[in-house]
Amino acid sequence: MPNPRRAFTAGTVALLMTLAAGCGGDDDETTTTTGTTTPATATSATTSSGGTEDVRNATTAFLALLNDTEKTSVQGERTTDNLAQWSNLPDQLFKRAGLRMDALSTDQQAAVLKILQAALSSDGYAQVTGITTGDGVLKDSGGMDLDFGADHYWIRILGTPSESEIWTIQYGGHHLAVNISVKGDEMTMAPTLWGAQPASYTTSGTTVEPLAGETTAAFAVMDALDDEQQDAAQLDTTITEIVLGAQQDGKTLADEGVKVSTFTEQQKELLMALITEWISPLAPDQAQSKITEAEDNLGKTWFAWSGETIAGQPIYYRVQGPSLTIEFAHQQGQGANAGGITHIHSIYREPDNDYGAELS
């Protein structure tokens, strides 16, 4: 079936071009993409449509390449504590479990990437590799190095790949934590943390912006609101960081902002384009049902904002509905952890279904 990512309206495309012009280089021959080339260990990215059998087979094939010591490191029990052992922090500041990519052989690395290709859409896989490649760019930038690196990402399997029992794949490191939980023929990637630093970089003549869609589509929604709706959307307190990030499992946020039930049809379409940006990294067949559920619940959804409403300025935004919570924040302030629009933290959660809690 076709990728469920919806096409932007003409206004959104124009906004994307404006943002790209502000973030990219000044070479007229440079192109812009939300993806990137995969690391040297990757084969061509052939993602599945969403069958969990492909994910299970790819994971089983990876585990078969490990010796007993490596399997002991990679596999763990699917406990609450193990599921929560992820962070956006670099390795120097957070102790991770599993095996890091630079500790694996070329064949083992390729097998890990095949797991991601099976579980994610082509857009989702490109987003992962865009973020990890960016961490290599950050390492090479000459600033503070807290153990950054394009291959400093960890793979862990919690539970045993099964046709009927629930199990979870964790892949992450600095600015990335993908949690893919599988049970039967259903799958979720909640919670997943997407980050980027730098948010835009150029490699081989291509400007890569892993979270460009999530940024641009949000400004398109805010720009479409009338003055009264924009005032309602603005949070009373300035927020510069996501609230429901790492180690915040089980917590919720109060409904704040503007009610989507007040939106016009065009405004709802723009919001659905934004929501689709967040859901479509999951394999298409799995993503489509979640997109439909989000659309069915638009009347119970809220959209909140903190910051300026001009593209290219640091912002925080939130989308909350019965089936999802989305947060996005530019890291503002001073020092190495700031950076404004060049440094992003974001989170996608499913309030009652994080780590597949409600998978049948």
Short mmCIF file of C-alpha atoms in Angstrom, two decimals:
data_model
loop_
_atom_site.label_atom_id
_atom_site.label_comp_id
_atom_site.label_asym_id
_atom_site.label_seq_id
_atom_site.Cartn_x
_atom_site.Cartn_y
_atom_site.Cartn_z
CA MET A 1 0.00 0.00 0.00
CA PRO A 2 1.21 3.58 -0.48
CA ASN A 3 3.17 5.34 2.23
CA PRO A 4 0.64 7.04 4.55
CA ARG A 5 2.65 10.26 4.71
CA ARG A 6 0.30 12.89 3.27
CA ALA A 7 1.34 15.48 0.75
CA PHE A 8 1.84 19.02 2.03
CA THR A 9 -0.38 21.84 0.81
CA ALA A 10 1.19 24.50 -1.41
CA GLY A 11 1.54 26.81 1.59
CA THR A 12 3.39 24.16 3.58
CA VAL A 13 5.76 23.47 0.70
CA ALA A 14 6.51 27.18 0.45
CA LEU A 15 7.22 27.28 4.16
CA LEU A 16 9.55 24.29 3.87
CA MET A 17 11.51 26.08 1.15
CA THR A 18 11.81 29.15 3.36
CA LEU A 19 13.05 27.12 6.30
CA ALA A 20 15.49 25.18 4.13
CA ALA A 21 16.88 28.42 2.74
CA GLY A 22 17.54 29.62 6.26
CA CYS A 23 19.17 26.40 7.50
CA GLY A 24 21.05 25.13 4.47
CA GLY A 25 24.22 26.27 2.75
CA ASP A 26 24.53 28.91 0.05
CA ASP A 27 25.54 26.57 -2.75
CA ASP A 28 22.90 26.78 -5.48
CA GLU A 29 23.56 23.14 -6.40
CA THR A 30 22.89 21.85 -2.89
CA THR A 31 19.67 19.89 -2.51
CA THR A 32 17.67 19.38 0.66
CA THR A 33 16.25 16.14 2.02
CA THR A 34 14.84 14.83 5.28
CA GLY A 35 16.84 11.64 4.82
CA THR A 36 20.45 10.75 4.20
CA THR A 37 22.65 8.04 2.82
CA THR A 38 23.00 5.08 5.14
CA PRO A 39 26.26 4.22 6.94
CA ALA A 40 28.85 2.15 5.14
CA THR A 41 27.59 -1.00 6.82
CA ALA A 42 24.10 -0.62 5.37
CA THR A 43 22.71 -2.34 2.36
CA SER A 44 20.14 -0.53 0.23
CA ALA A 45 17.13 0.43 2.35
CA THR A 46 14.32 -1.90 1.42
CA THR A 47 11.65 -1.45 4.04
CA SER A 48 8.66 -3.74 4.53
CA SER A 49 5.04 -2.61 4.30
CA GLY A 50 4.51 -3.45 7.94
CA GLY A 51 4.39 -7.20 8.41
CA THR A 52 5.61 -8.17 11.87
CA GLU A 53 6.88 -11.47 10.45
CA ASP A 54 9.58 -9.52 8.59
CA VAL A 55 10.62 -7.82 11.83
CA ARG A 56 10.70 -11.13 13.71
CA ASN A 57 12.72 -12.84 10.97
CA ALA A 58 15.22 -9.98 10.77
CA THR A 59 15.69 -9.99 14.53
CA THR A 60 16.10 -13.76 14.67
CA ALA A 61 18.68 -13.56 11.87
CA PHE A 62 20.64 -10.91 13.81
CA LEU A 63 20.61 -12.96 17.01
CA ALA A 64 21.89 -15.99 15.07
CA LEU A 65 25.05 -14.02 14.24
CA LEU A 66 25.92 -13.48 17.91
CA ASN A 67 28.02 -15.68 20.14
CA ASP A 68 26.81 -16.59 23.61
CA THR A 69 28.53 -13.63 25.30
CA GLU A 70 27.09 -11.19 22.78
CA LYS A 71 23.61 -12.67 23.13
CA THR A 72 23.80 -12.23 26.90
CA SER A 73 24.61 -8.55 26.38
CA VAL A 74 21.92 -7.96 23.75
CA GLN A 75 18.97 -9.88 25.16
CA GLY A 76 17.22 -8.96 28.39
CA GLU A 77 13.96 -9.51 30.20
CA ARG A 78 11.08 -7.26 29.20
CA THR A 79 10.79 -5.59 32.61
CA THR A 80 9.64 -2.07 33.45
CA ASP A 81 13.18 -1.07 34.43
CA ASN A 82 14.74 -2.47 31.26
CA LEU A 83 12.15 -0.85 29.01
CA ALA A 84 12.88 2.53 30.62
CA GLN A 85 16.67 2.29 30.17
CA TRP A 86 16.99 4.79 27.35
CA SER A 87 17.90 8.47 27.08
CA ASN A 88 18.66 11.31 24.70
CA LEU A 89 21.97 11.86 26.51
CA PRO A 90 25.32 10.86 24.97
CA ASP A 91 27.08 7.73 26.23
CA GLN A 92 29.45 9.66 28.50
CA LEU A 93 26.44 10.83 30.51
CA PHE A 94 24.19 7.76 30.45
CA LYS A 95 24.87 4.05 30.97
CA ARG A 96 23.17 2.00 28.26
CA ALA A 97 22.68 -1.74 27.89
CA GLY A 98 23.00 -3.98 24.85
CA LEU A 99 25.75 -3.81 22.21
CA ARG A 100 26.98 -0.67 20.48
CA MET A 101 27.24 -0.66 16.71
CA ASP A 102 30.99 -0.02 16.69
CA ALA A 103 31.45 -3.24 18.70
CA LEU A 104 29.71 -5.34 16.02
CA SER A 105 31.12 -6.94 12.90
CA THR A 106 30.15 -5.64 9.49
CA ASP A 107 27.66 -8.49 9.05
CA GLN A 108 26.15 -7.90 12.48
CA GLN A 109 25.79 -4.17 11.81
CA ALA A 110 24.06 -4.89 8.51
CA ALA A 111 21.70 -7.27 10.32
CA VAL A 112 20.76 -4.56 12.82
CA LEU A 113 19.95 -2.20 9.99
CA LYS A 114 17.75 -4.85 8.39
CA ILE A 115 15.71 -4.97 11.61
CA LEU A 116 15.16 -1.21 11.37
CA GLN A 117 14.32 -1.46 7.67
CA ALA A 118 11.71 -4.12 8.43
CA ALA A 119 10.07 -2.18 11.27
CA LEU A 120 10.18 1.30 9.78
CA SER A 121 9.02 3.02 6.62
CA SER A 122 11.62 4.35 4.19
CA ASP A 123 11.04 7.79 5.73
CA GLY A 124 11.51 6.40 9.23
CA TYR A 125 14.70 4.59 8.30
CA ALA A 126 16.06 7.73 6.64
CA GLN A 127 15.17 9.71 9.77
CA VAL A 128 17.15 7.29 11.95
CA THR A 129 20.21 7.38 9.70
CA GLY A 130 19.91 11.16 9.34
CA ILE A 131 20.07 11.54 13.12
CA THR A 132 22.93 9.08 13.62
CA THR A 133 24.97 10.51 10.75
CA GLY A 134 24.41 13.95 12.27
CA ASP A 135 25.98 12.75 15.51
CA GLY A 136 29.12 11.98 13.52
CA VAL A 137 29.00 15.50 12.12
CA LEU A 138 28.68 16.80 15.68
CA LYS A 139 31.74 14.77 16.73
CA ASP A 140 33.75 16.19 13.84
CA SER A 141 32.70 19.77 14.54
CA GLY A 142 35.54 20.35 16.97
CA GLY A 143 33.43 21.31 19.98
CA MET A 144 32.79 19.44 23.21
CA ASP A 145 32.82 15.68 22.57
CA LEU A 146 30.76 13.64 25.05
CA ASP A 147 31.38 10.37 23.19
CA PHE A 148 29.45 11.36 20.06
CA GLY A 149 29.65 9.29 16.88
CA ALA A 150 27.60 7.99 13.95
CA ASP A 151 28.12 4.38 15.12
CA HIS A 152 27.66 5.06 18.85
CA TYR A 153 24.16 3.58 18.88
CA TRP A 154 22.99 0.54 20.79
CA ILE A 155 20.82 -2.46 19.96
CA ARG A 156 18.92 -4.40 22.61
CA ILE A 157 16.18 -7.02 22.44
CA LEU A 158 13.84 -7.35 25.42
CA GLY A 159 11.92 -10.60 25.49
CA THR A 160 12.17 -13.29 22.81
CA PRO A 161 11.03 -12.77 19.21
CA SER A 162 7.71 -14.60 19.09
CA GLU A 163 4.63 -15.05 16.93
CA SER A 164 2.31 -14.53 19.89
CA GLU A 165 4.11 -13.05 22.92
CA ILE A 166 5.09 -9.38 23.23
CA TRP A 167 8.74 -8.39 22.77
CA THR A 168 10.60 -5.12 22.19
CA ILE A 169 13.47 -3.85 20.05
CA GLN A 170 15.42 -0.89 21.42
CA TYR A 171 17.82 1.07 19.20
CA GLY A 172 19.27 4.33 20.40
CA GLY A 173 21.97 6.62 21.64
CA HIS A 174 22.50 10.37 21.65
CA HIS A 175 19.33 12.08 20.38
CA LEU A 176 17.64 8.82 19.40
CA ALA A 177 15.62 6.21 21.26
CA VAL A 178 13.47 3.95 19.10
CA ASN A 179 11.32 1.48 21.06
CA ILE A 180 9.56 -0.98 18.77
CA SER A 181 7.19 -3.36 20.55
CA VAL A 182 5.68 -6.28 18.67
CA LYS A 183 2.89 -8.71 19.50
CA GLY A 184 1.31 -10.96 16.94
CA ASP A 185 0.58 -8.88 13.84
CA GLU A 186 0.61 -5.52 15.67
CA MET A 187 3.45 -3.15 16.36
CA THR A 188 4.09 0.27 17.93
CA MET A 189 7.11 2.56 18.13
CA ALA A 190 5.87 4.37 21.25
CA PRO A 191 7.68 5.85 23.02
CA THR A 192 10.28 7.09 20.54
CA LEU A 193 12.53 10.08 21.09
CA TRP A 194 13.75 11.94 18.02
CA GLY A 195 16.51 14.52 18.39
CA ALA A 196 18.93 16.31 16.15
CA GLN A 197 22.17 18.23 16.61
CA PRO A 198 22.91 19.75 14.21
CA ALA A 199 19.34 19.94 12.93
CA SER A 200 20.70 20.68 9.46
CA TYR A 201 23.98 19.63 7.88
CA THR A 202 25.41 19.07 4.42
CA THR A 203 27.02 15.86 3.21
CA SER A 204 28.02 15.02 -0.37
CA GLY A 205 26.22 18.12 -1.66
CA THR A 206 22.95 17.26 0.09
CA THR A 207 21.54 19.23 3.01
CA VAL A 208 20.05 16.79 5.50
CA GLU A 209 17.32 17.89 7.95
CA PRO A 210 16.02 14.79 9.78
CA LEU A 211 13.19 16.66 11.55
CA ALA A 212 12.36 19.22 8.85
CA GLY A 213 8.84 17.86 8.29
CA GLU A 214 7.97 17.89 11.98
CA THR A 215 9.17 21.50 12.14
CA THR A 216 7.64 22.87 8.97
CA ALA A 217 4.25 21.22 9.34
CA ALA A 218 3.91 22.66 12.86
CA PHE A 219 4.51 26.20 11.65
CA ALA A 220 1.95 25.59 8.90
CA VAL A 221 -0.68 24.70 11.51
CA MET A 222 0.10 27.73 13.67
CA ASP A 223 0.15 30.04 10.66
CA ALA A 224 -3.32 28.80 9.60
CA LEU A 225 -4.92 29.66 12.96
CA ASP A 226 -6.73 32.96 13.41
CA ASP A 227 -5.66 35.42 16.12
CA GLU A 228 -8.05 34.05 18.73
CA GLN A 229 -6.94 30.47 18.11
CA GLN A 230 -3.26 31.44 18.22
CA ASP A 231 -3.80 33.18 21.55
CA ALA A 232 -5.52 30.09 22.91
CA ALA A 233 -2.70 27.85 21.65
CA GLN A 234 0.05 29.85 23.39
CA LEU A 235 0.94 28.33 26.76
CA ASP A 236 1.00 30.63 29.78
CA THR A 237 4.47 29.43 30.77
CA THR A 238 7.43 29.44 28.39
CA ILE A 239 8.60 25.88 27.73
CA THR A 240 11.98 25.10 26.20
CA GLU A 241 12.24 21.32 26.74
CA ILE A 242 10.02 18.29 26.26
CA VAL A 243 8.25 17.23 29.45
CA LEU A 244 7.57 13.54 28.81
CA GLY A 245 11.06 12.52 27.72
CA ALA A 246 13.31 9.83 29.16
CA GLN A 247 12.45 8.43 32.60
CA GLN A 248 8.97 9.97 32.43
CA ASP A 249 7.02 6.80 31.60
CA GLY A 250 3.47 6.70 32.93
CA LYS A 251 3.16 10.45 33.39
CA THR A 252 0.58 12.61 31.65
CA LEU A 253 0.07 16.28 30.84
CA ALA A 254 -3.01 18.40 31.40
CA ASP A 255 -4.93 19.38 28.28
CA GLU A 256 -3.73 22.85 27.30
CA GLY A 257 -3.79 25.07 24.25
CA VAL A 258 -6.48 25.31 21.63
CA LYS A 259 -9.15 22.66 21.08
CA VAL A 260 -8.97 21.12 17.63
CA SER A 261 -12.76 20.94 17.67
CA THR A 262 -12.63 24.70 16.94
CA PHE A 263 -10.55 24.17 13.77
CA THR A 264 -11.84 24.63 10.25
CA GLU A 265 -11.56 21.70 7.86
CA GLN A 266 -8.41 23.20 6.32
CA GLN A 267 -6.85 23.66 9.73
CA LYS A 268 -7.67 20.05 10.61
CA GLU A 269 -6.05 18.88 7.38
CA LEU A 270 -2.86 20.74 8.29
CA LEU A 271 -2.88 19.25 11.77
CA MET A 272 -3.34 15.77 10.30
CA ALA A 273 -0.36 16.42 8.02
CA LEU A 274 1.66 17.20 11.16
CA ILE A 275 0.41 14.12 13.02
CA THR A 276 1.15 11.97 9.99
CA GLU A 277 4.74 13.22 10.01
CA TRP A 278 5.07 11.72 13.48
CA ILE A 279 3.35 8.41 12.83
CA SER A 280 4.64 7.60 9.34
CA PRO A 281 8.18 6.58 10.42
CA LEU A 282 6.52 3.30 11.43
CA ALA A 283 6.08 0.71 8.66
CA PRO A 284 3.15 1.82 6.44
CA ASP A 285 0.59 -0.91 7.19
CA GLN A 286 1.10 -0.39 10.92
CA ALA A 287 1.09 3.41 10.65
CA GLN A 288 -2.15 3.67 8.69
CA SER A 289 -4.40 2.41 11.49
CA LYS A 290 -2.78 4.84 13.93
CA ILE A 291 -3.26 7.75 11.53
CA THR A 292 -6.93 6.80 11.14
CA GLU A 293 -7.35 6.58 14.92
CA ALA A 294 -5.78 10.02 15.38
CA GLU A 295 -8.09 11.48 12.73
CA ASP A 296 -11.15 9.92 14.36
CA ASN A 297 -10.13 11.59 17.64
CA LEU A 298 -9.43 15.08 16.29
CA GLY A 299 -12.40 16.52 18.18
CA LYS A 300 -10.77 15.41 21.45
CA THR A 301 -7.30 16.66 20.52
CA TRP A 302 -5.44 19.78 21.71
CA PHE A 303 -2.69 21.82 20.06
CA ALA A 304 -0.36 23.93 22.22
CA TRP A 305 2.53 26.26 21.42
CA SER A 306 5.28 28.24 23.16
CA GLY A 307 7.42 30.80 21.36
CA GLU A 308 7.33 32.92 18.25
CA THR A 309 5.17 32.02 15.28
CA ILE A 310 7.73 32.88 12.59
CA ALA A 311 9.55 29.97 10.93
CA GLY A 312 13.21 29.84 11.87
CA GLN A 313 12.62 30.86 15.50
CA PRO A 314 12.99 28.48 18.48
CA ILE A 315 9.67 26.95 19.55
CA TYR A 316 7.98 24.31 21.66
CA TYR A 317 4.74 22.63 20.56
CA ARG A 318 2.52 19.82 21.74
CA VAL A 319 -0.26 17.72 20.22
CA GLN A 320 -2.38 15.70 22.66
CA GLY A 321 -5.19 13.32 21.84
CA PRO A 322 -6.62 10.08 23.20
CA SER A 323 -4.20 7.97 21.16
CA LEU A 324 -1.02 10.07 21.14
CA THR A 325 1.10 12.73 22.77
CA ILE A 326 3.65 14.63 20.70
CA GLU A 327 6.19 17.15 22.02
CA PHE A 328 8.83 19.12 20.12
CA ALA A 329 11.33 21.60 21.58
CA HIS A 330 14.26 23.61 20.31
CA GLN A 331 16.97 23.67 22.97
CA GLN A 332 17.24 27.31 24.02
CA GLY A 333 19.40 29.21 26.49
CA GLN A 334 23.17 29.42 26.79
CA GLY A 335 26.08 27.02 26.56
CA ALA A 336 26.79 23.73 24.75
CA ASN A 337 23.31 22.34 25.35
CA ALA A 338 21.55 25.32 23.76
CA GLY A 339 21.66 26.03 20.05
CA GLY A 340 18.11 27.12 19.27
CA ILE A 341 16.86 25.78 15.95
CA THR A 342 20.07 23.79 15.46
CA HIS A 343 19.29 21.51 18.43
CA ILE A 344 16.00 19.60 18.74
CA HIS A 345 14.47 17.21 21.27
CA SER A 346 11.09 15.58 20.58
CA ILE A 347 9.00 12.67 21.76
CA TYR A 348 6.16 10.53 20.41
CA ARG A 349 4.08 8.59 22.95
CA GLU A 350 0.84 6.64 22.97
CA PRO A 351 -0.57 7.30 26.47
CA ASP A 352 -2.18 3.90 27.00
CA ASN A 353 0.02 1.96 24.59
CA ASP A 354 3.64 2.87 25.33
CA TYR A 355 5.77 -0.26 24.87
CA GLY A 356 2.69 -1.98 23.44
CA ALA A 357 0.76 -2.05 26.73
CA GLU A 358 -2.54 -2.48 24.88
CA LEU A 359 -1.48 -4.72 22.01
CA SER A 360 -4.00 -7.55 21.71
#
